[in-house]
PDB file of C-alpha atoms in Angstrom:
ATOM      1  CA  MET A1293     -25.286 -54.565 120.735  1.00 64.00           C
ATOM      2  CA  THR A1294     -27.063 -54.470 117.367  1.00 76.00           C
ATOM      3  CA  LYS A1295     -29.845 -56.986 116.904  1.00 90.00           C
ATOM      4  CA  ILE A1296     -29.047 -59.558 114.238  1.00 95.00           C
ATOM      5  CA  GLU A1297     -31.261 -59.437 111.160  1.00 96.00           C
ATOM      6  CA  ALA A1298     -30.745 -61.862 108.296  1.00 97.00           C
ATOM      7  CA  SER A1299     -32.340 -63.125 105.126  1.00 97.00           C
ATOM      8  CA  ILE A1300     -31.731 -66.177 102.953  1.00 97.00           C
ATOM      9  CA  GLY A1301     -31.071 -66.014  99.228  1.00 95.00           C
ATOM     10  CA  ARG A1302     -31.878 -68.912  96.908  1.00 95.00           C
ATOM     11  CA  VAL A1303     -32.864 -69.489  93.292  1.00 93.00           C
ATOM     12  CA  HIS A1304     -35.490 -72.186  93.771  1.00 88.00           C
ATOM     13  CA  GLY A1305     -36.385 -75.167  95.931  1.00 88.00           C
ATOM     14  CA  ASP A1306     -36.319 -75.644  99.694  1.00 92.00           C
ATOM     15  CA  ARG A1307     -32.691 -76.697 100.256  1.00 93.00           C
ATOM     16  CA  TYR A1308     -32.244 -73.428 102.151  1.00 96.00           C
ATOM     17  CA  LEU A1309     -34.550 -74.530 104.987  1.00 97.00           C
ATOM     18  CA  PRO A1310     -31.949 -76.154 107.311  1.00 98.00           C
ATOM     19  CA  ILE A1311     -29.819 -72.988 107.178  1.00 98.00           C
ATOM     20  CA  SER A1312     -32.899 -70.806 107.594  1.00 97.00           C
ATOM     21  CA  ASN A1313     -34.023 -72.818 110.618  1.00 97.00           C
ATOM     22  CA  ALA A1314     -30.565 -72.500 112.188  1.00 98.00           C
ATOM     23  CA  LEU A1315     -30.522 -68.738 111.575  1.00 97.00           C
ATOM     24  CA  GLU A1316     -33.885 -68.396 113.260  1.00 97.00           C
ATOM     25  CA  ASP A1317     -32.125 -69.179 116.561  1.00 95.00           C
ATOM     26  CA  PHE A1318     -30.144 -65.940 116.110  1.00 96.00           C
ATOM     27  CA  VAL A1319     -32.787 -63.587 114.710  1.00 96.00           C
ATOM     28  CA  GLY A1320     -35.820 -64.820 116.645  1.00 95.00           C
ATOM     29  CA  HIS A1321     -38.077 -65.289 113.621  1.00 96.00           C
ATOM     30  CA  PRO A1322     -37.963 -67.043 110.238  1.00 96.00           C
ATOM     31  CA  PRO A1323     -35.511 -65.157 107.998  1.00 97.00           C
ATOM     32  CA  ARG A1324     -36.959 -63.495 104.923  1.00 96.00           C
ATOM     33  CA  VAL A1325     -36.360 -65.439 101.690  1.00 96.00           C
ATOM     34  CA  GLU A1326     -34.927 -63.522  98.716  1.00 94.00           C
ATOM     35  CA  ASN A1327     -34.863 -64.768  95.138  1.00 92.00           C
ATOM     36  CA  LEU A1328     -31.394 -64.814  93.598  1.00 92.00           C
ATOM     37  CA  GLN A1329     -30.752 -64.485  89.877  1.00 88.00           C
ATOM     38  CA  GLY A1330     -30.108 -67.904  88.397  1.00 84.00           C
ATOM     39  CA  TRP A1331     -28.013 -69.196  85.536  1.00 83.00           C
ATOM     40  CA  ALA A1332     -28.964 -71.298  82.515  1.00 75.00           C
ATOM     41  CA  GLY A1333     -27.233 -74.280  84.135  1.00 73.00           C
ATOM     42  CA  PRO A1334     -27.297 -75.625  87.717  1.00 80.00           C
ATOM     43  CA  ASN A1335     -28.493 -73.117  90.287  1.00 88.00           C
ATOM     44  CA  ASP A1336     -27.289 -74.683  93.518  1.00 94.00           C
ATOM     45  CA  LEU A1337     -26.788 -71.289  95.148  1.00 95.00           C
ATOM     46  CA  LEU A1338     -27.480 -70.124  98.695  1.00 97.00           C
ATOM     47  CA  GLN A1339     -26.698 -66.870 100.491  1.00 97.00           C
ATOM     48  CA  ILE A1340     -26.889 -65.718 104.076  1.00 98.00           C
ATOM     49  CA  ILE A1341     -27.482 -61.976 103.786  1.00 97.00           C
ATOM     50  CA  MET A1342     -26.901 -59.455 106.586  1.00 98.00           C
ATOM     51  CA  ASP A1343     -25.864 -55.824 106.770  1.00 97.00           C
ATOM     52  CA  TRP A1344     -22.399 -55.107 108.141  1.00 96.00           C
ATOM     53  CA  GLU A1345     -23.678 -54.342 111.649  1.00 96.00           C
ATOM     54  CA  SER A1346     -25.437 -57.696 111.937  1.00 97.00           C
ATOM     55  CA  TRP A1347     -22.339 -59.505 110.679  1.00 97.00           C
ATOM     56  CA  ARG A1348     -20.245 -57.694 113.270  1.00 94.00           C
ATOM     57  CA  THR A1349     -22.683 -58.651 116.033  1.00 94.00           C
ATOM     58  CA  PHE A1350     -22.791 -62.262 114.838  1.00 95.00           C
ATOM     59  CA  ALA A1351     -18.987 -62.488 114.709  1.00 91.00           C
ATOM     60  CA  THR A1352     -18.626 -60.805 118.105  1.00 90.00           C
ATOM     61  CA  LEU A1353     -20.953 -63.365 119.680  1.00 90.00           C
ATOM     62  CA  GLY A1354     -18.966 -66.191 118.154  1.00 88.00           C
ATOM     63  CA  ALA A1355     -15.640 -64.678 119.191  1.00 84.00           C
ATOM     64  CA  GLY A1356     -16.869 -64.395 122.773  1.00 83.00           C
ATOM     65  CA  ILE A1357     -17.904 -68.051 122.834  1.00 84.00           C
ATOM     66  CA  PHE A1358     -15.124 -69.745 120.862  1.00 82.00           C
ATOM     67  CA  GLY A1359     -12.335 -67.164 121.157  1.00 73.00           C
ATOM     68  CA  ALA A1360      -8.767 -68.221 120.514  1.00 68.00           C
ATOM     69  CA  ALA A1361      -9.823 -71.754 119.602  1.00 68.00           C
ATOM     70  CA  ALA A1362     -11.501 -70.436 116.453  1.00 62.00           C
ATOM     71  CA  VAL A1363      -8.453 -68.331 115.556  1.00 60.00           C
ATOM     72  CA  GLY A1364      -6.165 -71.325 116.045  1.00 65.00           C
ATOM     73  CA  LYS A1365      -8.300 -73.562 113.859  1.00 63.00           C
ATOM     74  CA  LEU A1366      -8.512 -70.849 111.227  1.00 56.00           C
ATOM     75  CA  GLY A1367      -4.729 -70.535 111.163  1.00 54.00           C
ATOM     76  CA  GLN A1368      -4.419 -74.233 110.405  1.00 54.00           C
ATOM     77  CA  SER A1369      -6.798 -74.021 107.452  1.00 52.00           C
ATOM     78  CA  ILE A1370      -5.541 -70.893 105.659  1.00 49.00           C
ATOM     79  CA  ALA A1371      -2.285 -70.963 103.751  1.00 42.00           C
ATOM     80  CA  GLY A1372      -0.014 -67.946 104.014  1.00 43.00           C
ATOM     81  CA  ASP A1373      -0.679 -64.801 106.003  1.00 48.00           C
ATOM     82  CA  SER A1374      -4.268 -64.238 107.046  1.00 57.00           C
ATOM     83  CA  TYR A1375      -6.361 -61.112 107.212  1.00 63.00           C
ATOM     84  CA  ASP A1376      -6.608 -60.407 110.928  1.00 79.00           C
ATOM     85  CA  ALA A1377     -10.233 -59.302 111.421  1.00 82.00           C
ATOM     86  CA  LEU A1378     -11.123 -62.335 113.535  1.00 79.00           C
ATOM     87  CA  LYS A1379      -7.954 -61.994 115.637  1.00 79.00           C
ATOM     88  CA  ARG A1380      -8.743 -58.338 116.298  1.00 83.00           C
ATOM     89  CA  LEU A1381     -12.293 -59.204 117.251  1.00 79.00           C
ATOM     90  CA  VAL A1382     -11.213 -61.965 119.627  1.00 75.00           C
ATOM     91  CA  SER A1383      -8.643 -59.693 121.283  1.00 78.00           C
ATOM     92  CA  ARG A1384     -11.392 -57.171 122.077  1.00 77.00           C
ATOM     93  CA  ALA A1385     -14.139 -59.628 122.986  1.00 68.00           C
ATOM     94  CA  SER A1386     -15.144 -60.040 126.614  1.00 66.00           C
ATOM     95  CA  PRO A1387     -15.209 -63.619 127.888  1.00 63.00           C
ATOM     96  CA  SER A1388     -18.665 -64.950 127.133  1.00 58.00           C
ATOM     97  CA  GLU A1389     -21.088 -66.086 129.786  1.00 54.00           C
ATOM     98  CA  ALA A1390     -22.964 -68.003 127.125  1.00 55.00           C
ATOM     99  CA  LYS A1391     -24.698 -71.218 127.985  1.00 58.00           C
ATOM    100  CA  SER A1392     -24.139 -74.433 126.077  1.00 62.00           C
ATOM    101  CA  THR A1393     -27.296 -73.688 124.091  1.00 67.00           C
ATOM    102  CA  ASP A1394     -25.589 -70.581 122.663  1.00 85.00           C
ATOM    103  CA  SER A1395     -22.633 -72.546 121.322  1.00 89.00           C
ATOM    104  CA  GLU A1396     -25.092 -75.097 119.964  1.00 93.00           C
ATOM    105  CA  LYS A1397     -26.681 -72.355 117.835  1.00 95.00           C
ATOM    106  CA  PHE A1398     -23.401 -71.826 116.006  1.00 95.00           C
ATOM    107  CA  GLU A1399     -22.741 -75.543 115.723  1.00 94.00           C
ATOM    108  CA  ARG A1400     -26.203 -76.135 114.275  1.00 97.00           C
ATOM    109  CA  LEU A1401     -25.613 -73.443 111.664  1.00 97.00           C
ATOM    110  CA  GLU A1402     -22.197 -74.929 110.896  1.00 96.00           C
ATOM    111  CA  ARG A1403     -23.737 -78.359 110.286  1.00 97.00           C
ATOM    112  CA  ALA A1404     -26.427 -76.907 108.015  1.00 98.00           C
ATOM    113  CA  ILE A1405     -23.872 -74.999 105.933  1.00 98.00           C
ATOM    114  CA  LYS A1406     -21.453 -77.927 105.686  1.00 97.00           C
ATOM    115  CA  ASP A1407     -24.270 -80.228 104.591  1.00 97.00           C
ATOM    116  CA  ALA A1408     -25.302 -77.791 101.860  1.00 97.00           C
ATOM    117  CA  ILE A1409     -21.716 -77.505 100.610  1.00 97.00           C
ATOM    118  CA  ALA A1410     -21.392 -81.304 100.658  1.00 96.00           C
ATOM    119  CA  ASP A1411     -24.508 -81.438  98.460  1.00 95.00           C
ATOM    120  CA  GLY A1412     -22.768 -79.234  95.908  1.00 95.00           C
ATOM    121  CA  TYR A1413     -24.257 -75.879  96.864  1.00 95.00           C
ATOM    122  CA  ALA A1414     -22.297 -72.638  96.828  1.00 95.00           C
ATOM    123  CA  VAL A1415     -22.918 -70.932 100.179  1.00 97.00           C
ATOM    124  CA  THR A1416     -21.971 -67.258 100.337  1.00 97.00           C
ATOM    125  CA  LEU A1417     -22.038 -64.868 103.290  1.00 98.00           C
ATOM    126  CA  SER A1418     -23.189 -61.601 101.743  1.00 97.00           C
ATOM    127  CA  ILE A1419     -23.877 -57.919 102.260  1.00 96.00           C
ATOM    128  CA  PRO A1420     -27.004 -56.608 100.501  1.00 92.00           C
ATOM    129  CA  THR A1421     -26.370 -54.284  97.577  1.00 88.00           C
ATOM    130  CA  GLY A1422     -29.929 -53.300  96.689  1.00 82.00           C
ATOM    131  CA  GLY A1423     -29.828 -54.823  93.230  1.00 78.00           C
ATOM    132  CA  GLN A1424     -26.709 -52.904  92.201  1.00 82.00           C
ATOM    133  CA  PHE A1425     -24.739 -56.107  91.609  1.00 86.00           C
ATOM    134  CA  ARG A1426     -25.864 -59.550  90.583  1.00 82.00           C
ATOM    135  CA  ASN A1427     -26.735 -61.437  93.768  1.00 86.00           C
ATOM    136  CA  ASN A1428     -25.067 -59.133  96.314  1.00 92.00           C
ATOM    137  CA  LEU A1429     -21.414 -58.997  97.375  1.00 94.00           C
ATOM    138  CA  GLY A1430     -19.719 -61.462  99.671  1.00 96.00           C
ATOM    139  CA  ILE A1431     -17.427 -64.302 100.669  1.00 96.00           C
ATOM    140  CA  GLU A1432     -18.100 -67.784  99.323  1.00 97.00           C
ATOM    141  CA  LEU A1433     -17.332 -70.458 101.899  1.00 96.00           C
ATOM    142  CA  THR A1434     -15.167 -73.417 100.922  1.00 93.00           C
ATOM    143  CA  SER A1435     -15.540 -75.762 103.893  1.00 91.00           C
ATOM    144  CA  GLY A1436     -18.231 -74.288 106.120  1.00 93.00           C
ATOM    145  CA  ASP A1437     -16.129 -74.884 109.232  1.00 91.00           C
ATOM    146  CA  LEU A1438     -17.147 -72.691 112.151  1.00 90.00           C
ATOM    147  CA  ALA A1439     -13.778 -70.924 112.138  1.00 87.00           C
ATOM    148  CA  GLN A1440     -14.256 -70.026 108.470  1.00 90.00           C
ATOM    149  CA  ILE A1441     -17.810 -68.816 109.116  1.00 94.00           C
ATOM    150  CA  LEU A1442     -16.640 -66.568 111.965  1.00 91.00           C
ATOM    151  CA  ASP A1443     -13.674 -65.308 109.945  1.00 90.00           C
ATOM    152  CA  ALA A1444     -15.867 -64.338 106.988  1.00 94.00           C
ATOM    153  CA  SER A1445     -18.397 -62.748 109.352  1.00 95.00           C
ATOM    154  CA  ALA A1446     -15.659 -60.724 111.050  1.00 93.00           C
ATOM    155  CA  ILE A1447     -14.382 -59.502 107.679  1.00 94.00           C
ATOM    156  CA  LEU A1448     -17.846 -58.415 106.533  1.00 96.00           C
ATOM    157  CA  GLY A1449     -18.456 -56.717 109.861  1.00 95.00           C
ATOM    158  CA  GLU A1450     -15.131 -54.884 109.698  1.00 94.00           C
ATOM    159  CA  ILE A1451     -14.987 -53.671 106.081  1.00 95.00           C
ATOM    160  CA  GLY A1452     -18.665 -53.730 105.082  1.00 95.00           C
ATOM    161  CA  GLN A1453     -19.504 -50.134 105.890  1.00 94.00           C
ATOM    162  CA  ASP A1454     -16.296 -48.716 104.445  1.00 95.00           C
ATOM    163  CA  LEU A1455     -16.662 -50.815 101.303  1.00 94.00           C
ATOM    164  CA  ARG A1456     -20.141 -49.443 100.702  1.00 91.00           C
ATOM    165  CA  HIS A1457     -18.800 -45.912 101.176  1.00 91.00           C
ATOM    166  CA  ALA A1458     -16.006 -46.590  98.671  1.00 90.00           C
ATOM    167  CA  ILE A1459     -18.476 -47.799  96.065  1.00 91.00           C
ATOM    168  CA  GLU A1460     -20.886 -44.925  96.722  1.00 89.00           C
ATOM    169  CA  SER A1461     -18.093 -42.362  96.366  1.00 88.00           C
ATOM    170  CA  GLU A1462     -17.321 -43.661  92.878  1.00 86.00           C
ATOM    171  CA  GLU A1463     -20.986 -43.435  91.906  1.00 85.00           C
ATOM    172  CA  GLN A1464     -21.302 -39.903  93.269  1.00 85.00           C
ATOM    173  CA  SER A1465     -18.503 -38.845  90.946  1.00 82.00           C
ATOM    174  CA  GLY A1466     -20.638 -39.906  87.990  1.00 81.00           C
ATOM    175  CA  GLN A1467     -19.226 -43.375  87.423  1.00 84.00           C
ATOM    176  CA  LYS A1468     -21.196 -46.607  87.240  1.00 88.00           C
ATOM    177  CA  VAL A1469     -19.772 -49.440  89.342  1.00 90.00           C
ATOM    178  CA  TYR A1470     -20.448 -52.986  88.195  1.00 89.00           C
ATOM    179  CA  GLY A1471     -19.321 -56.496  89.078  1.00 87.00           C
ATOM    180  CA  ALA A1472     -16.299 -57.824  87.192  1.00 79.00           C
ATOM    181  CA  ALA A1473     -15.670 -61.354  85.946  1.00 72.00           C
ATOM    182  CA  HIS A1474     -13.795 -62.330  89.120  1.00 74.00           C
ATOM    183  CA  GLY A1475     -16.931 -63.146  91.078  1.00 90.00           C
ATOM    184  CA  ASN A1476     -18.387 -65.813  93.299  1.00 93.00           C
ATOM    185  CA  ARG A1477     -20.163 -68.824  91.840  1.00 92.00           C
ATOM    186  CA  ASP A1478     -23.491 -67.028  92.274  1.00 91.00           C
ATOM    187  CA  GLY A1479     -22.225 -64.176  90.088  1.00 90.00           C
ATOM    188  CA  GLY A1480     -21.899 -61.607  92.866  1.00 91.00           C
ATOM    189  CA  PRO A1481     -18.677 -59.633  93.440  1.00 93.00           C
ATOM    190  CA  LYS A1482     -16.140 -61.626  95.424  1.00 95.00           C
ATOM    191  CA  ILE A1483     -14.207 -60.528  98.494  1.00 94.00           C
ATOM    192  CA  GLU A1484     -10.961 -62.344  97.764  1.00 92.00           C
ATOM    193  CA  ARG A1485      -8.229 -63.213 100.254  1.00 88.00           C
ATOM    194  CA  LEU A1486      -4.798 -62.689  98.691  1.00 88.00           C
ATOM    195  CA  LYS A1487      -1.621 -64.579  99.599  1.00 83.00           C
ATOM    196  CA  ASP A1488      -0.150 -61.620 101.489  1.00 84.00           C
ATOM    197  CA  GLY A1489      -3.150 -61.540 103.825  1.00 83.00           C
ATOM    198  CA  SER A1490      -4.881 -58.578 102.202  1.00 90.00           C
ATOM    199  CA  LEU A1491      -8.379 -58.542 100.701  1.00 94.00           C
ATOM    200  CA  ALA A1492      -9.354 -57.520  97.180  1.00 93.00           C
ATOM    201  CA  ILE A1493     -12.714 -56.742  95.586  1.00 94.00           C
ATOM    202  CA  ARG A1494     -12.471 -56.576  91.797  1.00 92.00           C
ATOM    203  CA  LEU A1495     -15.100 -54.405  90.157  1.00 92.00           C
ATOM    204  CA  GLY A1496     -15.439 -52.267  87.063  1.00 90.00           C
ATOM    205  CA  LEU A1497     -16.090 -48.570  86.403  1.00 89.00           C
ATOM    206  CA  GLU A1498     -17.978 -47.097  83.479  1.00 89.00           C
ATOM    207  CA  LYS A1499     -18.030 -43.401  82.644  1.00 78.00           C
ATOM    208  CA  ASP A1500     -18.549 -41.594  79.345  1.00 82.00           C
ATOM    209  CA  GLY A1501     -18.699 -44.896  77.507  1.00 84.00           C
ATOM    210  CA  GLN A1502     -15.324 -46.081  78.820  1.00 87.00           C
ATOM    211  CA  SER A1503     -14.820 -49.085  81.121  1.00 89.00           C
ATOM    212  CA  VAL A1504     -11.843 -49.626  83.411  1.00 88.00           C
ATOM    213  CA  PRO A1505     -11.187 -52.171  86.158  1.00 89.00           C
ATOM    214  CA  LEU A1506     -11.378 -51.097  89.778  1.00 90.00           C
ATOM    215  CA  THR A1507      -9.787 -52.987  92.645  1.00 92.00           C
ATOM    216  CA  ILE A1508     -10.725 -51.983  96.180  1.00 94.00           C
ATOM    217  CA  GLN A1509      -8.116 -53.499  98.461  1.00 94.00           C
ATOM    218  CA  TYR A1510      -7.694 -53.735 102.233  1.00 94.00           C
ATOM    219  CA  ASP A1511      -4.370 -54.540 103.835  1.00 91.00           C
ATOM    220  CA  ARG A1512      -4.318 -57.144 106.589  1.00 87.00           C
ATOM    221  CA  ASN A1513      -4.767 -54.393 109.186  1.00 87.00           C
ATOM    222  CA  GLY A1514      -8.051 -53.241 107.656  1.00 89.00           C
ATOM    223  CA  LYS A1515      -6.749 -50.127 105.866  1.00 91.00           C
ATOM    224  CA  ARG A1516      -8.383 -49.461 102.499  1.00 93.00           C
ATOM    225  CA  ILE A1517      -6.322 -48.937  99.347  1.00 87.00           C
ATOM    226  CA  LYS A1518      -8.043 -48.115  96.047  1.00 72.00           C
ATOM    227  CA  GLN A1519      -6.096 -49.179  92.981  1.00 69.00           C
ATOM    228  CA  LEU A1520      -6.839 -48.326  89.387  1.00 66.00           C
ATOM    229  CA  PRO A1521      -4.477 -49.777  86.765  1.00 57.00           C
ATOM    230  CA  PRO A1522      -2.972 -47.229  84.349  1.00 44.00           C
ATOM    231  CA  THR A1523      -4.963 -46.530  81.201  1.00 44.00           C
TER     232      THR A1523
END
Protein backbone atom coordinates (compact mmCIF):
# COMPACT_ATOMS: atom_id res chain seq x y z
CA MET A 1 0.00 0.00 0.00
CA THR A 2 1.27 3.47 -0.91
CA LYS A 3 2.77 5.47 1.93
CA ILE A 4 0.73 8.55 2.78
CA GLU A 5 2.44 11.86 2.11
CA ALA A 6 0.69 15.14 2.84
CA SER A 7 1.29 18.85 3.12
CA ILE A 8 -0.71 21.69 4.64
CA GLY A 9 -1.68 24.83 2.75
CA ARG A 10 -2.34 28.13 4.53
CA VAL A 11 -2.08 31.85 3.85
CA HIS A 12 -0.69 33.01 7.18
CA GLY A 13 -0.79 32.30 10.90
CA ASP A 14 -0.61 29.05 12.84
CA ARG A 15 -4.27 27.95 12.82
CA TYR A 16 -3.18 25.01 10.67
CA LEU A 17 -1.18 23.42 13.50
CA PRO A 18 -3.93 21.20 15.03
CA ILE A 19 -4.65 19.69 11.59
CA SER A 20 -0.93 19.37 10.87
CA ASN A 21 -0.35 17.61 14.19
CA ALA A 22 -3.20 15.19 13.48
CA LEU A 23 -1.83 14.45 10.00
CA GLU A 24 1.56 13.69 11.46
CA ASP A 25 0.03 10.51 12.93
CA PHE A 26 -0.56 9.31 9.35
CA VAL A 27 2.61 10.46 7.60
CA GLY A 28 5.12 9.91 10.41
CA HIS A 29 6.65 13.39 10.28
CA PRO A 30 5.47 17.02 10.35
CA PRO A 31 3.72 17.77 7.04
CA ARG A 32 5.34 20.36 4.81
CA VAL A 33 3.66 23.78 4.95
CA GLU A 34 2.76 25.45 1.63
CA ASN A 35 1.81 29.09 1.20
CA LEU A 36 -1.55 29.60 -0.49
CA GLN A 37 -2.44 32.68 -2.50
CA GLY A 38 -4.54 35.02 -0.40
CA TRP A 39 -7.28 37.50 -1.13
CA ALA A 40 -7.58 41.19 -0.28
CA GLY A 41 -10.15 40.29 2.39
CA PRO A 42 -10.21 37.53 5.04
CA ASN A 43 -7.84 34.66 4.33
CA ASP A 44 -9.18 31.96 6.62
CA LEU A 45 -8.12 29.20 4.23
CA LEU A 46 -6.63 25.78 4.91
CA GLN A 47 -5.86 22.85 2.62
CA ILE A 48 -4.82 19.26 3.18
CA ILE A 49 -2.84 18.41 0.05
CA MET A 50 -2.06 14.87 -1.14
CA ASP A 51 -1.56 13.20 -4.49
CA TRP A 52 -4.29 10.82 -5.64
CA GLU A 53 -2.42 7.72 -4.44
CA SER A 54 -2.10 9.06 -0.90
CA TRP A 55 -5.78 10.00 -0.85
CA ARG A 56 -6.68 6.50 -1.99
CA THR A 57 -4.52 4.96 0.73
CA PHE A 58 -5.97 7.30 3.36
CA ALA A 59 -9.55 6.50 2.30
CA THR A 60 -8.83 2.77 2.15
CA LEU A 61 -7.53 2.82 5.72
CA GLY A 62 -10.63 4.64 6.88
CA ALA A 63 -12.95 2.33 4.96
CA GLY A 64 -11.31 -0.69 6.58
CA ILE A 65 -11.79 0.77 10.06
CA PHE A 66 -15.22 2.41 9.82
CA GLY A 67 -16.72 0.54 6.85
CA ALA A 68 -20.46 0.55 6.36
CA ALA A 69 -20.99 2.85 9.34
CA ALA A 70 -19.30 5.69 7.45
CA VAL A 71 -21.36 4.99 4.31
CA GLY A 72 -24.56 4.97 6.35
CA LYS A 73 -23.74 8.26 8.04
CA LEU A 74 -22.79 9.78 4.70
CA GLY A 75 -26.12 8.75 3.21
CA GLN A 76 -27.94 10.61 5.96
CA SER A 77 -26.03 13.82 5.32
CA ILE A 78 -26.15 14.05 1.51
CA ALA A 79 -29.37 14.96 -0.25
CA GLY A 80 -30.23 13.11 -3.43
CA ASP A 81 -28.16 10.41 -5.09
CA SER A 82 -24.54 10.21 -4.01
CA TYR A 83 -21.39 9.54 -5.95
CA ASP A 84 -20.46 6.00 -4.95
CA ALA A 85 -16.66 6.12 -4.54
CA LEU A 86 -16.80 5.47 -0.80
CA LYS A 87 -19.32 2.64 -1.23
CA ARG A 88 -17.09 1.00 -3.83
CA LEU A 89 -14.08 1.35 -1.58
CA VAL A 90 -15.87 -0.14 1.42
CA SER A 91 -17.14 -3.07 -0.65
CA ARG A 92 -13.55 -3.93 -1.61
CA ALA A 93 -11.90 -3.21 1.73
CA SER A 94 -10.73 -6.09 3.90
CA PRO A 95 -11.93 -6.01 7.50
CA SER A 96 -9.39 -3.97 9.42
CA GLU A 97 -7.32 -5.36 12.25
CA ALA A 98 -6.66 -1.81 13.38
CA LYS A 99 -6.24 -1.05 17.03
CA SER A 100 -8.23 1.62 18.82
CA THR A 101 -5.29 3.98 18.36
CA ASP A 102 -5.79 3.78 14.58
CA SER A 103 -9.41 4.89 14.77
CA GLU A 104 -8.32 7.62 17.17
CA LYS A 105 -6.04 9.03 14.45
CA PHE A 106 -9.04 9.65 12.21
CA GLU A 107 -11.13 11.00 15.06
CA ARG A 108 -8.37 13.41 16.06
CA LEU A 109 -8.15 14.70 12.50
CA GLU A 110 -11.94 15.01 12.38
CA ARG A 111 -11.95 17.13 15.54
CA ALA A 112 -9.18 19.39 14.22
CA ILE A 113 -11.00 19.96 10.92
CA LYS A 114 -14.39 20.55 12.56
CA ASP A 115 -12.85 23.05 14.96
CA ALA A 116 -11.26 24.96 12.08
CA ILE A 117 -14.56 25.06 10.19
CA ALA A 118 -16.35 26.22 13.35
CA ASP A 119 -13.81 29.06 13.55
CA GLY A 120 -14.82 30.17 10.06
CA TYR A 121 -12.04 28.55 8.06
CA ALA A 122 -12.56 26.98 4.66
CA VAL A 123 -10.94 23.53 4.77
CA THR A 124 -10.34 21.89 1.40
CA LEU A 125 -9.00 18.43 0.59
CA SER A 126 -6.85 19.02 -2.47
CA ILE A 127 -4.72 17.48 -5.19
CA PRO A 128 -1.55 19.43 -6.05
CA THR A 129 -1.55 21.12 -9.44
CA GLY A 130 1.98 22.51 -9.52
CA GLY A 131 0.90 26.13 -9.67
CA GLN A 132 -1.32 25.60 -12.72
CA PHE A 133 -4.44 26.71 -10.85
CA ARG A 134 -4.88 29.10 -7.98
CA ASN A 135 -4.46 27.09 -4.78
CA ASN A 136 -4.79 23.57 -6.22
CA LEU A 137 -7.95 21.62 -7.06
CA GLY A 138 -10.20 19.94 -4.54
CA ILE A 139 -13.29 19.41 -2.43
CA GLU A 140 -14.20 21.98 0.21
CA LEU A 141 -15.65 20.36 3.31
CA THR A 142 -18.90 21.69 4.75
CA SER A 143 -19.14 19.90 8.10
CA GLY A 144 -15.85 18.08 8.61
CA ASP A 145 -17.65 14.93 9.74
CA LEU A 146 -15.52 11.81 9.39
CA ALA A 147 -17.91 10.34 6.81
CA GLN A 148 -17.54 13.48 4.68
CA ILE A 149 -13.75 13.41 5.03
CA LEU A 150 -13.60 9.76 3.92
CA ASP A 151 -16.05 10.39 1.07
CA ALA A 152 -14.01 13.30 -0.29
CA SER A 153 -10.80 11.28 0.13
CA ALA A 154 -12.31 8.35 -1.77
CA ILE A 155 -13.38 10.65 -4.60
CA LEU A 156 -9.93 12.22 -4.91
CA GLY A 157 -8.32 8.79 -4.80
CA GLU A 158 -10.66 7.45 -7.48
CA ILE A 159 -10.73 10.27 -10.05
CA GLY A 160 -7.51 12.15 -9.25
CA GLN A 161 -5.24 10.41 -11.73
CA ASP A 162 -7.77 10.41 -14.55
CA LEU A 163 -8.62 14.06 -13.93
CA ARG A 164 -4.98 15.03 -14.26
CA HIS A 165 -4.76 13.06 -17.50
CA ALA A 166 -7.86 14.83 -18.84
CA ILE A 167 -6.38 18.24 -18.10
CA GLU A 168 -2.98 17.29 -19.52
CA SER A 169 -4.56 16.02 -22.74
CA GLU A 170 -6.18 19.41 -23.31
CA GLU A 171 -2.86 21.17 -22.75
CA GLN A 172 -1.02 18.82 -25.10
CA SER A 173 -3.43 19.83 -27.85
CA GLY A 174 -2.24 23.42 -27.49
CA GLN A 175 -4.95 24.74 -25.20
CA LYS A 176 -4.44 26.52 -21.89
CA VAL A 177 -6.61 25.21 -19.05
CA TYR A 178 -7.52 27.63 -16.28
CA GLY A 179 -9.82 27.73 -13.27
CA ALA A 180 -13.32 29.10 -13.87
CA ALA A 181 -15.42 31.26 -11.56
CA HIS A 182 -17.15 28.24 -10.02
CA GLY A 183 -14.39 27.56 -7.52
CA ASN A 184 -13.85 26.83 -3.87
CA ARG A 185 -13.58 29.64 -1.33
CA ASP A 186 -9.79 29.50 -1.64
CA GLY A 187 -10.07 30.18 -5.38
CA GLY A 188 -9.04 26.71 -6.53
CA PRO A 189 -11.14 24.68 -9.00
CA LYS A 190 -14.01 22.91 -7.28
CA ILE A 191 -15.00 19.26 -7.56
CA GLU A 192 -18.75 19.69 -7.34
CA ARG A 193 -21.31 17.03 -6.43
CA LEU A 194 -24.41 17.37 -8.61
CA LYS A 195 -27.95 16.37 -7.62
CA ASP A 196 -27.91 13.27 -9.84
CA GLY A 197 -24.87 11.91 -8.00
CA SER A 198 -22.32 12.82 -10.65
CA LEU A 199 -19.28 15.08 -10.19
CA ALA A 200 -18.40 18.16 -12.21
CA ILE A 201 -15.21 20.21 -12.47
CA ARG A 202 -15.80 23.52 -14.25
CA LEU A 203 -12.73 24.95 -15.95
CA GLY A 204 -11.94 27.10 -18.94
CA LEU A 205 -9.97 26.61 -22.17
CA GLU A 206 -8.00 29.25 -24.04
CA LYS A 207 -6.60 28.76 -27.52
CA ASP A 208 -5.79 31.26 -30.26
CA GLY A 209 -7.16 34.09 -28.15
CA GLN A 210 -10.56 32.42 -27.66
CA SER A 211 -11.93 31.23 -24.31
CA VAL A 212 -14.60 28.58 -23.84
CA PRO A 213 -15.88 26.79 -20.74
CA LEU A 214 -14.87 23.20 -20.11
CA THR A 215 -16.74 20.84 -17.82
CA ILE A 216 -15.08 17.54 -16.92
CA GLN A 217 -17.80 15.32 -15.51
CA TYR A 218 -17.85 11.88 -13.89
CA ASP A 219 -21.01 9.84 -13.59
CA ARG A 220 -21.77 8.22 -10.25
CA ASN A 221 -19.98 5.06 -11.39
CA GLY A 222 -16.71 6.90 -11.96
CA LYS A 223 -16.88 7.12 -15.77
CA ARG A 224 -15.51 10.37 -17.21
CA ILE A 225 -17.55 12.50 -19.61
CA LYS A 226 -16.03 15.65 -21.13
CA GLN A 227 -18.58 18.28 -22.10
CA LEU A 228 -17.97 21.43 -24.07
CA PRO A 229 -21.00 23.68 -24.66
CA PRO A 230 -21.65 24.61 -28.31
CA THR A 231 -19.92 27.74 -29.57
